[in-house]
CSV table of C-alpha atoms in Angstrom, one decimal:
chain,number,residue,atom,x,y,z
X,17,GLY,CA,-16.4,-9.0,-22.7
X,18,PHE,CA,-17.3,-10.9,-19.5
X,19,TYR,CA,-16.2,-10.5,-15.9
X,20,SER,CA,-17.1,-12.4,-12.8
X,21,LYS,CA,-16.0,-11.9,-9.2
X,22,GLU,CA,-16.6,-13.9,-6.0
X,23,LYS,CA,-18.3,-12.0,-3.2
X,24,PHE,CA,-15.7,-13.4,-0.8
X,25,SER,CA,-12.6,-15.3,-1.7
X,26,ASP,CA,-10.6,-17.3,0.8
X,27,VAL,CA,-7.5,-17.0,-1.3
X,28,GLY,CA,-7.8,-13.3,-2.2
X,29,TYR,CA,-9.0,-13.5,-5.8
X,30,ASN,CA,-10.5,-10.3,-7.1
X,31,LEU,CA,-11.4,-11.8,-10.4
X,32,ALA,CA,-12.8,-15.3,-11.0
X,33,CYS,CA,-13.2,-15.2,-14.8
X,34,ILE,CA,-12.5,-12.8,-17.6
X,35,LEU,CA,-13.4,-13.2,-21.2
X,36,THR,CA,-12.9,-10.9,-24.2
X,37,PHE,CA,-14.3,-12.3,-27.5
X,38,PRO,CA,-11.6,-12.8,-30.2
X,39,CYS,CA,-12.9,-10.0,-32.4
X,40,TYR,CA,-12.5,-7.5,-29.6
X,41,GLN,CA,-9.1,-8.7,-28.3
X,42,ARG,CA,-6.1,-6.3,-28.5
X,43,LYS,CA,-8.4,-3.3,-28.3
X,44,GLY,CA,-8.1,-2.6,-24.6
X,45,TYR,CA,-11.3,-4.3,-23.3
X,46,GLY,CA,-9.4,-7.0,-21.3
X,47,ARG,CA,-7.3,-4.3,-19.7
X,48,PHE,CA,-10.4,-2.4,-18.9
X,49,LEU,CA,-11.9,-5.4,-17.1
X,50,ILE,CA,-8.7,-6.0,-15.2
X,51,SER,CA,-8.6,-2.3,-14.2
X,52,PHE,CA,-12.2,-2.6,-13.1
X,53,SER,CA,-11.4,-5.6,-10.8
X,54,TYR,CA,-8.7,-3.6,-9.1
X,55,GLU,CA,-10.8,-0.5,-8.7
X,56,LEU,CA,-13.4,-2.7,-6.9
X,57,SER,CA,-10.6,-4.1,-4.7
X,58,LYS,CA,-9.6,-0.5,-3.8
X,59,LYS,CA,-13.2,0.3,-2.8
X,60,GLU,CA,-13.2,-2.8,-0.6
X,61,PHE,CA,-9.8,-1.8,0.9
X,62,LYS,CA,-8.4,-5.2,-0.1
X,63,VAL,CA,-5.5,-6.5,-2.1
X,64,GLY,CA,-6.3,-9.1,-4.8
X,65,SER,CA,-5.1,-11.3,-7.6
X,66,PRO,CA,-6.7,-13.1,-10.4
X,67,GLU,CA,-7.7,-16.7,-10.1
X,68,LYS,CA,-4.8,-19.0,-11.0
X,69,PRO,CA,-3.6,-20.5,-13.3
X,70,LEU,CA,-3.7,-17.7,-15.9
X,71,SER,CA,-3.8,-18.4,-19.6
X,72,ASP,CA,-0.9,-17.2,-21.7
X,73,LEU,CA,-2.9,-14.2,-23.0
X,74,GLY,CA,-4.3,-13.6,-19.5
X,75,TYR,CA,-0.8,-13.5,-18.0
X,76,ALA,CA,0.4,-11.1,-20.7
X,77,ALA,CA,-2.5,-8.8,-20.0
X,78,TYR,CA,-2.0,-8.9,-16.2
X,79,ARG,CA,1.7,-8.5,-16.4
X,80,SER,CA,1.3,-5.4,-18.5
X,81,TYR,CA,-1.3,-3.9,-16.1
X,82,TRP,CA,0.7,-4.7,-13.0
X,83,ALA,CA,3.9,-3.2,-14.5
X,84,TYR,CA,2.1,0.0,-15.5
X,85,GLU,CA,0.5,0.5,-12.1
X,86,VAL,CA,3.6,-0.3,-10.2
X,87,LEU,CA,5.7,2.0,-12.4
X,88,LYS,CA,3.2,4.8,-11.9
X,89,VAL,CA,3.7,4.5,-8.1
X,90,LEU,CA,7.5,4.4,-8.5
X,91,ASP,CA,7.5,7.3,-10.8
X,92,VAL,CA,5.8,9.7,-8.4
X,93,CYS,CA,7.5,8.3,-5.2
X,94,GLU,CA,9.7,10.8,-3.4
X,95,GLU,CA,10.4,8.7,-0.3
X,96,SER,CA,13.9,7.4,0.4
X,97,GLU,CA,12.5,3.9,1.2
X,98,LEU,CA,9.6,2.2,-0.4
X,99,SER,CA,8.4,-1.4,0.3
X,100,ILE,CA,6.4,-3.8,-1.8
X,101,MET,CA,3.7,-3.6,0.8
X,102,ASP,CA,3.5,0.2,0.3
X,103,ILE,CA,3.0,-0.4,-3.4
X,104,SER,CA,0.4,-3.1,-2.6
X,105,LYS,CA,-1.6,-0.7,-0.4
X,106,GLN,CA,-1.7,1.9,-3.1
X,107,THR,CA,-2.6,-0.4,-6.0
X,108,SER,CA,-4.5,-3.3,-4.3
X,109,ILE,CA,-2.2,-5.7,-6.2
X,110,MET,CA,-0.9,-8.6,-4.2
X,111,ALA,CA,2.7,-8.4,-3.0
X,112,ASP,CA,3.7,-11.6,-4.9
X,113,ASP,CA,2.4,-10.2,-8.2
X,114,ILE,CA,4.3,-6.9,-7.5
X,115,SER,CA,7.6,-8.7,-6.7
X,116,GLY,CA,7.2,-10.9,-9.8
X,117,VAL,CA,6.7,-8.1,-12.2
X,118,LEU,CA,9.5,-6.0,-10.6
X,119,GLN,CA,11.9,-9.0,-11.1
X,120,GLN,CA,10.7,-9.4,-14.7
X,121,ILE,CA,11.3,-5.8,-15.7
X,122,GLY,CA,14.6,-5.8,-13.9
X,123,LEU,CA,13.9,-3.4,-11.0
X,124,LEU,CA,14.1,-5.9,-8.1
X,125,LYS,CA,17.5,-7.1,-7.2
X,126,TYR,CA,18.8,-9.5,-4.4
X,127,VAL,CA,21.7,-7.8,-2.7
X,128,HIS,CA,23.5,-8.7,0.5
X,129,GLY,CA,20.6,-11.0,1.7
X,130,GLN,CA,17.7,-8.6,1.0
X,131,TYR,CA,15.7,-7.5,-2.0
X,132,VAL,CA,16.2,-3.9,-3.1
X,133,ILE,CA,14.0,-2.0,-5.5
X,134,CYS,CA,16.4,-0.3,-8.0
X,135,MET,CA,14.6,2.6,-9.5
X,136,PRO,CA,16.6,5.1,-11.4
X,137,LYS,CA,14.2,7.6,-12.9
X,138,ASP,CA,15.4,7.2,-16.5
X,139,VAL,CA,14.7,3.4,-16.4
X,140,ILE,CA,11.3,3.9,-14.8
X,141,GLN,CA,10.4,6.5,-17.5
X,142,GLU,CA,11.5,4.1,-20.2
X,143,GLN,CA,9.6,1.2,-18.8
X,144,LEU,CA,6.5,3.4,-18.2
X,145,VAL,CA,6.4,4.3,-21.9
X,146,LYS,CA,6.6,0.6,-22.8
X,147,PHE,CA,3.7,-0.4,-20.6
X,148,THR,CA,1.4,2.6,-21.1
X,149,PRO,CA,-2.0,1.5,-22.4
X,150,LYS,CA,-2.5,2.0,-26.1
X,151,TYR,CA,-6.2,2.7,-25.6
X,152,PRO,CA,-7.2,5.5,-23.1
X,153,ARG,CA,-10.6,3.9,-22.6
X,154,SER,CA,-8.8,0.8,-21.1
X,155,VAL,CA,-8.5,2.5,-17.7
X,156,VAL,CA,-11.4,2.8,-15.2
X,157,ASP,CA,-12.1,6.3,-13.8
X,158,PRO,CA,-12.6,5.7,-10.1
X,159,GLU,CA,-14.5,8.9,-9.8
X,160,LYS,CA,-17.2,7.4,-12.0
X,161,LEU,CA,-17.4,4.1,-10.2
X,162,HIS,CA,-20.3,4.1,-7.7
X,163,TRP,CA,-20.4,0.8,-5.9
X,164,ALA,CA,-20.6,-0.3,-2.3
X,165,PRO,CA,-18.8,-3.5,-1.3
X,166,LEU,CA,-20.5,-6.4,0.4
X,167,MET,CA,-20.0,-5.7,4.1
X,168,THR,CA,-19.7,-8.8,6.3
X,169,ASP,CA,-18.3,-9.5,9.7
X,170,TYR,CA,-15.5,-11.9,9.4
X,171,LYS,CA,-14.1,-10.8,12.8
X,172,GLY,CA,-10.7,-9.8,11.5
X,173,LYS,CA,-10.1,-13.0,9.6
X,174,ASP,CA,-9.9,-11.4,6.2
X,175,LYS,CA,-6.2,-11.6,5.6
X,176,PHE,CA,-6.5,-9.7,2.3
X,177,SER,CA,-7.8,-6.6,3.9
X,178,ILE,CA,-5.5,-3.6,3.7
X,179,ALA,CA,-6.7,-2.6,7.2
X,180,ALA,CA,-5.5,-6.0,8.5
X,181,GLN,CA,-2.1,-5.4,7.0
X,182,ILE,CA,-1.9,-2.0,8.6
X,183,SER,CA,-2.9,-3.3,12.0
X,184,GLY,CA,-0.1,-5.9,11.9
X,185,ARG,CA,-2.0,-9.1,11.4
X,186,GLY,CA,0.2,-10.1,8.5
X,187,SER,CA,3.0,-12.5,8.7
X,188,GLY,CA,6.6,-11.7,9.6
X,189,SER,CA,8.3,-11.1,12.8
X,190,SER,CA,9.0,-7.4,12.5
X,191,GLU,CA,7.4,-4.5,10.6
X,192,ARG,CA,10.4,-4.1,8.3
X,193,GLU,CA,10.5,-7.9,7.6
X,194,ARG,CA,6.7,-8.1,7.2
X,195,GLU,CA,6.6,-5.3,4.7
X,196,GLY,CA,9.6,-6.4,2.7
X,197,ARG,CA,11.0,-2.9,3.1
X,198,ALA,CA,14.1,-2.3,1.2
X,199,PRO,CA,16.1,0.9,0.6
X,200,ARG,CA,15.3,2.7,-2.6
X,201,GLY,CA,17.9,4.1,-4.8
X,202,GLY,CA,19.5,4.3,-8.2
X,203,GLY,CA,22.0,1.5,-7.3
X,204,TYR,CA,22.6,-1.3,-4.9
X,205,GLY,CA,23.5,1.0,-2.0
Protein backbone atom coordinates (compact mmCIF):
# COMPACT_ATOMS: atom_id res chain seq x y z
CA GLY A 1 0.00 0.00 0.00
CA PHE A 2 0.90 3.66 -0.24
CA TYR A 3 0.25 6.61 2.05
CA SER A 4 1.14 10.29 1.76
CA LYS A 5 0.64 13.20 4.12
CA GLU A 6 1.20 16.93 3.82
CA LYS A 7 3.49 18.42 6.45
CA PHE A 8 0.99 21.21 7.01
CA SER A 9 -2.52 21.36 5.61
CA ASP A 10 -4.54 24.57 5.56
CA VAL A 11 -7.76 22.57 5.45
CA GLY A 12 -6.94 19.93 8.07
CA TYR A 13 -6.15 16.95 5.90
CA ASN A 14 -4.27 14.23 7.76
CA LEU A 15 -3.98 12.08 4.66
CA ALA A 16 -3.41 13.25 1.09
CA CYS A 17 -3.34 9.95 -0.76
CA ILE A 18 -3.88 6.30 0.10
CA LEU A 19 -3.57 3.33 -2.19
CA THR A 20 -3.95 -0.38 -1.57
CA PHE A 21 -3.20 -2.56 -4.58
CA PRO A 22 -6.18 -4.63 -5.74
CA CYS A 23 -4.64 -7.97 -4.79
CA TYR A 24 -4.26 -6.70 -1.17
CA GLN A 25 -7.68 -5.05 -0.81
CA ARG A 26 -10.19 -6.37 1.76
CA LYS A 27 -7.35 -7.66 3.93
CA GLY A 28 -7.08 -4.78 6.41
CA TYR A 29 -4.17 -2.86 4.86
CA GLY A 30 -6.24 0.19 3.91
CA ARG A 31 -7.68 0.36 7.42
CA PHE A 32 -4.16 0.07 8.82
CA LEU A 33 -3.06 3.10 6.77
CA ILE A 34 -6.14 5.04 7.89
CA SER A 35 -5.42 4.12 11.51
CA PHE A 36 -1.81 5.18 11.00
CA SER A 37 -2.87 8.62 9.74
CA TYR A 38 -5.02 9.21 12.83
CA GLU A 39 -2.31 8.01 15.20
CA LEU A 40 0.02 10.58 13.62
CA SER A 41 -2.68 13.22 14.12
CA LYS A 42 -2.91 12.26 17.80
CA LYS A 43 0.86 12.69 18.15
CA GLU A 44 0.51 16.15 16.56
CA PHE A 45 -2.42 17.00 18.89
CA LYS A 46 -4.56 17.80 15.84
CA VAL A 47 -7.86 16.69 14.38
CA GLY A 48 -7.86 15.65 10.76
CA SER A 49 -9.78 14.29 7.84
CA PRO A 50 -8.81 12.71 4.52
CA GLU A 51 -8.48 14.81 1.39
CA LYS A 52 -11.84 15.09 -0.30
CA PRO A 53 -13.56 13.89 -2.42
CA LEU A 54 -13.24 10.26 -1.38
CA SER A 55 -13.70 7.38 -3.78
CA ASP A 56 -16.55 4.96 -3.07
CA LEU A 57 -14.14 2.39 -1.61
CA GLY A 58 -12.31 5.09 0.33
CA TYR A 59 -15.54 6.38 1.81
CA ALA A 60 -16.59 2.87 2.86
CA ALA A 61 -13.21 2.28 4.52
CA TYR A 62 -13.25 5.62 6.35
CA ARG A 63 -16.88 5.28 7.43
CA SER A 64 -16.10 1.89 8.95
CA TYR A 65 -13.00 3.25 10.73
CA TRP A 66 -14.80 6.36 12.02
CA ALA A 67 -17.79 4.34 13.24
CA TYR A 68 -15.59 1.88 15.12
CA GLU A 69 -13.50 4.60 16.80
CA VAL A 70 -16.54 6.69 17.78
CA LEU A 71 -18.39 3.63 19.08
CA LYS A 72 -15.37 2.66 21.21
CA VAL A 73 -15.49 6.09 22.87
CA LEU A 74 -19.26 5.89 23.42
CA ASP A 75 -18.97 2.37 24.81
CA VAL A 76 -16.61 3.34 27.62
CA CYS A 77 -18.17 6.75 28.30
CA GLU A 78 -19.66 7.10 31.76
CA GLU A 79 -20.36 10.84 31.66
CA SER A 80 -23.92 12.17 31.64
CA GLU A 81 -23.09 14.57 28.79
CA LEU A 82 -20.79 14.02 25.87
CA SER A 83 -20.17 16.35 22.95
CA ILE A 84 -18.98 15.69 19.44
CA MET A 85 -15.96 17.87 20.29
CA ASP A 86 -15.17 15.57 23.25
CA ILE A 87 -15.16 12.62 20.87
CA SER A 88 -13.06 14.58 18.36
CA LYS A 89 -10.42 15.38 20.99
CA GLN A 90 -10.15 11.70 21.93
CA THR A 91 -10.02 10.31 18.39
CA SER A 92 -8.50 13.18 16.32
CA ILE A 93 -11.39 12.73 13.88
CA MET A 94 -12.97 15.97 12.61
CA ALA A 95 -16.33 16.87 14.13
CA ASP A 96 -18.06 16.88 10.70
CA ASP A 97 -16.93 13.30 10.08
CA ILE A 98 -18.10 12.24 13.56
CA SER A 99 -21.54 13.83 13.20
CA GLY A 100 -21.93 12.30 9.73
CA VAL A 101 -21.16 8.79 10.89
CA LEU A 102 -23.36 9.16 14.01
CA GLN A 103 -26.26 10.16 11.76
CA GLN A 104 -25.64 7.27 9.37
CA ILE A 105 -25.64 4.64 12.11
CA GLY A 106 -28.69 6.23 13.75
CA LEU A 107 -27.17 7.57 16.97
CA LEU A 108 -27.54 11.30 16.29
CA LYS A 109 -31.03 12.74 16.43
CA TYR A 110 -32.35 16.29 16.05
CA VAL A 111 -34.75 16.94 18.93
CA HIS A 112 -36.26 20.25 20.08
CA GLY A 113 -33.77 22.35 18.11
CA GLN A 114 -30.61 20.53 19.14
CA TYR A 115 -28.68 17.43 18.23
CA VAL A 116 -28.69 14.65 20.80
CA ILE A 117 -26.41 11.63 20.83
CA CYS A 118 -28.73 8.70 21.58
CA MET A 119 -26.59 5.93 22.93
CA PRO A 120 -28.31 3.00 24.56
CA LYS A 121 -25.62 0.47 25.49
CA ASP A 122 -27.29 -2.42 23.66
CA VAL A 123 -27.35 -0.49 20.36
CA ILE A 124 -23.73 0.60 20.82
CA GLN A 125 -22.65 -3.00 21.50
CA GLU A 126 -24.54 -4.22 18.42
CA GLN A 127 -22.98 -1.54 16.20
CA LEU A 128 -19.52 -2.11 17.71
CA VAL A 129 -19.64 -5.78 16.69
CA LYS A 130 -20.69 -4.74 13.19
CA PHE A 131 -17.74 -2.32 12.74
CA THR A 132 -15.00 -4.26 14.57
CA PRO A 133 -12.02 -4.83 12.23
CA LYS A 134 -11.89 -8.33 10.79
CA TYR A 135 -8.11 -8.30 10.81
CA PRO A 136 -6.34 -7.51 14.12
CA ARG A 137 -3.27 -6.22 12.29
CA SER A 138 -5.38 -3.40 10.81
CA VAL A 139 -4.99 -1.30 13.98
CA VAL A 140 -1.82 0.65 14.75
CA ASP A 141 -0.36 0.16 18.22
CA PRO A 142 0.40 3.74 19.40
CA GLU A 143 2.98 2.41 21.86
CA LYS A 144 5.09 1.17 18.96
CA LEU A 145 4.80 4.38 16.94
CA HIS A 146 7.92 6.49 17.51
CA TRP A 147 7.59 9.72 15.59
CA ALA A 148 8.06 13.39 16.34
CA PRO A 149 5.77 15.83 14.50
CA LEU A 150 7.07 18.76 12.50
CA MET A 151 7.17 21.66 14.93
CA THR A 152 6.52 25.04 13.38
CA ASP A 153 5.42 28.37 14.79
CA TYR A 154 2.15 29.38 13.20
CA LYS A 155 1.38 31.80 16.06
CA GLY A 156 -1.88 30.12 17.03
CA LYS A 157 -3.27 30.10 13.50
CA ASP A 158 -3.56 26.33 13.31
CA LYS A 159 -7.32 25.90 13.63
CA PHE A 160 -7.02 22.12 13.59
CA SER A 161 -4.91 21.95 16.75
CA ILE A 162 -6.68 20.36 19.69
CA ALA A 163 -4.91 22.91 21.91
CA ALA A 164 -6.57 25.71 19.89
CA GLN A 165 -9.97 24.10 20.45
CA ILE A 166 -9.37 23.81 24.18
CA SER A 167 -8.26 27.43 24.53
CA GLY A 168 -11.48 28.61 22.88
CA ARG A 169 -10.25 29.77 19.49
CA GLY A 170 -12.90 27.72 17.72
CA SER A 171 -16.10 29.09 16.29
CA GLY A 172 -19.33 29.49 18.23
CA SER A 173 -20.54 32.03 20.70
CA SER A 174 -20.59 29.88 23.83
CA GLU A 175 -18.66 26.85 24.97
CA ARG A 176 -21.79 24.68 24.90
CA GLU A 177 -22.66 25.86 21.37
CA ARG A 178 -19.05 25.62 20.16
CA GLU A 179 -18.70 22.04 21.34
CA GLY A 180 -22.09 20.92 20.09
CA ARG A 181 -22.73 19.56 23.58
CA ALA A 182 -25.88 17.59 23.82
CA PRO A 183 -27.32 15.52 26.66
CA ARG A 184 -26.48 11.86 26.53
CA GLY A 185 -29.03 9.21 27.22
CA GLY A 186 -30.96 6.22 26.07
CA GLY A 187 -33.80 8.33 24.70
CA TYR A 188 -34.64 11.81 23.57
CA GLY A 189 -34.79 13.25 27.11
